[in-house]
């Protein structure tokens, strides 16, 4: 750690330091000359809640590699702050940000240090005011100290700080980007290379809003999108949210019965689809008895479709707030009918800020989107997060192992967003395109558990580090993320809480200490409003004190990293013993003759339940009986006989949802 000297005090020299004060000195002094050269100090807050909101926003923009201080004169707010911001240290003193000693473990999710020192030109005695200021910081990454150029601070850092407090909707964000970066690319077609600038897209969105208003579509009405990936598909989704309507992207894998249910339950007013899918949509609308306009267009069309030739209103005057619903996305689910998750503008941007923060994303970054836009991962990570950063996203129609690396090289992508299925395909591609991968800073994995064997294999084969994350539709994508710094990541862990508070509880809802397994709960600004038209399901999803039940079983370690061991509903109970399917999955995937695998509980007259393994095997000359015997011995050796599968079944592929998650209950239908 590099240090610097302040009034005789040894202090860590951070690359940039951001501070928000509850009782500040006014926004007219955003850059203080009193502080250490590499320090950027920001004062702008009227009260505690305002300061906390700004600090969370700054973390969302600046994140890892930066410290965030939030000062308050009330020590009892320490735990509130510590649970709101993903911090690792609370220091109560005047030399707050620069104190390095005296930390001790107090059982909180951060350490505490008390003392006094100097700050700026003000000196304090050992007993004066030591409780008057409190600073909560998390230094995620320490790198060489440097002073940001004033121009950079003004143009980027200060703008991001201001936007963290004022840009609360997708509408205002796109408008600001169009003003700041009118001609810069936002959405780029992976096949043609044609790029749509922020200015062009914003202008199209304004026309779209007026055309929809002319059709009688009102603020808060549902607009469904049943289309494959493409720049035009992305524009329709963004334009719908920009205009104050609720966009409802629908999974293309839906059968007609499920599609009819979604269109009817969502109260859809208009459906955007393709000419090929229009008959399917029309039939589903008829089945559900829903009256809705159907608009056929192409996913790669150069412009948004013309909806009406009637005179348009001069503008749409209704204001759009952060609390306005922007997205209605139906979960695939394993049983029952789909549930409609309602997410607001504020939910979506809170998630995007956390992603940009965790991955240190900037305007210069580029990503390739191959995941379906009807899934929360692609929509928030690939579309909204680049929008937040003013960056560009290259949109491909679908994933292709043949073209993937070619696209990455052609468009000079700097990061990858993938799911375990894609990572597996890339690992097993015998002839990957030979390209220079040095520009790629990381590969982000989400939506399903990544087997440690695949994690290590990918990094060894391509020299690209993987950041494993975890999220839900109900939380607008990620709620956990491994650190950007490779040295701090833990293979097999979903990471630390990202933009949320998290805890592990027992069946009675009591918080559990590190190492003990239970259900993982979260809460934060990105958590959904609830399930559409389902107060009962919404109530079941939350605890009485407002925590969202993730349905995931797991534990956290002493470093604050979380590990998933299974799903509450997928837990196998064999002879009264709880067995997490994921543990067995990971062992099976380490076998050299297994390409893919998953286990599920099956009825057993002796144990109540036992374990069946469904396996996609690699090309091999071995007969099935010999292979099963070998796999069985492998499992017994690694797991013991009690956790080893009682049955092995070979299949050509595992049933997976659009996010790549194995649909375990469907295994029983094979």
PDB file of C-alpha atoms in Angstrom, residues 40 85 111 123 125 141 172 179 232 289 360 376 389 395 467 478 482:
ATOM      1  CA  UNK A  40     -11.204  14.191  -4.818  1.00  0.00           C
ATOM      2  CA  UNK A  85     -23.034   0.580   1.611  1.00  0.00           C
ATOM      3  CA  UNK A 111     -14.335  -3.244  11.253  1.00  0.00           C
ATOM      4  CA  UNK A 123      -6.689  19.769  14.668  1.00  0.00           C
ATOM      5  CA  UNK A 125      -7.322  16.792  20.833  1.00  0.00           C
ATOM      6  CA  UNK A 141      -8.441  -2.139  -4.595  1.00  0.00           C
ATOM      7  CA  UNK A 172     -33.571  11.490 -18.061  1.00  0.00           C
ATOM      8  CA  UNK A 179     -26.818  16.049 -24.926  1.00  0.00           C
ATOM      9  CA  UNK A 232     -34.448  -2.655 -33.439  1.00  0.00           C
ATOM     10  CA  UNK A 289     -59.526 -12.842 -25.161  1.00  0.00           C
ATOM     11  CA  UNK A 360     -15.194  -0.602 -13.243  1.00  0.00           C
ATOM     12  CA  UNK A 376     -33.127  -9.782 -17.193  1.00  0.00           C
ATOM     13  CA  UNK A 389     -21.863   4.651 -18.780  1.00  0.00           C
ATOM     14  CA  UNK A 395     -25.967  -6.762 -30.394  1.00  0.00           C
ATOM     15  CA  UNK A 467     -16.076 -12.673 -12.430  1.00  0.00           C
ATOM     16  CA  UNK A 478     -27.086  -8.979  -9.916  1.00  0.00           C
ATOM     17  CA  UNK A 482     -16.925 -11.240  -7.051  1.00  0.00           C
TER      18      UNK A 482
END
